XYZ file of C-alpha atoms in Angstrom:
64
model
C 0.000 0.000 0.000
C 1.310 3.457 -0.823
C 2.630 5.346 2.205
C 0.124 8.195 1.877
C -2.900 5.872 1.992
C -1.363 3.642 4.664
C -0.766 6.508 7.078
C -4.195 8.042 6.355
C -5.793 4.739 7.388
C -3.623 4.394 10.485
C -4.423 7.988 11.552
C -8.145 7.422 10.990
C -8.465 9.877 8.093
C -9.615 7.062 5.805
C -11.681 4.070 6.856
C -11.217 2.013 3.716
C -8.978 1.311 0.754
C -10.022 1.014 -2.876
C -8.762 -1.475 -5.433
C -9.563 -2.254 -9.050
C -10.517 -5.862 -8.344
C -12.574 -7.540 -5.644
C -11.155 -10.281 -3.432
C -12.710 -13.169 -1.554
C -10.298 -12.719 1.372
C -11.798 -11.824 4.771
C -10.444 -11.606 8.282
C -7.240 -10.177 9.720
C -4.872 -8.701 7.123
C -1.594 -6.827 7.407
C -1.116 -3.243 6.259
C 2.138 -3.454 4.310
C 3.977 -0.448 2.888
C 4.809 -0.680 -0.808
C 8.411 -1.301 -1.835
C 9.557 -2.011 1.751
C 7.289 -4.940 2.677
C 7.240 -3.611 6.249
C 4.095 -4.349 8.266
C 2.653 -1.220 9.890
C -0.405 -2.787 11.480
C -3.284 -5.184 11.137
C -6.948 -4.630 10.335
C -10.052 -6.781 10.122
C -11.091 -7.014 6.470
C -14.865 -7.423 6.514
C -16.453 -6.567 3.174
C -16.142 -5.559 -0.457
C -18.384 -3.001 -2.124
C -18.525 -1.982 -5.767
C -18.065 1.728 -6.441
C -18.269 3.826 -9.580
C -15.257 4.968 -11.555
C -15.935 8.537 -10.398
C -15.840 7.410 -6.733
C -12.596 5.534 -7.401
C -10.951 8.612 -8.909
C -12.273 10.877 -6.131
C -10.846 8.536 -3.483
C -7.391 8.858 -5.038
C -7.323 12.568 -5.814
C -9.818 14.075 -3.359
C -11.742 17.265 -3.936
C -9.014 18.822 -6.084
């Protein structure tokens, strides 16, 4: 996970992450920083929801 998104989740600024593809995985997962493979924490992965392309883009770039 990119550092910016990882730290936003850990600080509570974001409550979810978005991906291009759904997964069937559920349960405890590690939050791993890209390129370093360091584990920064664990979360309970509970659900997958489909969002629109516009929501996906907004999640990544925000209001700007």
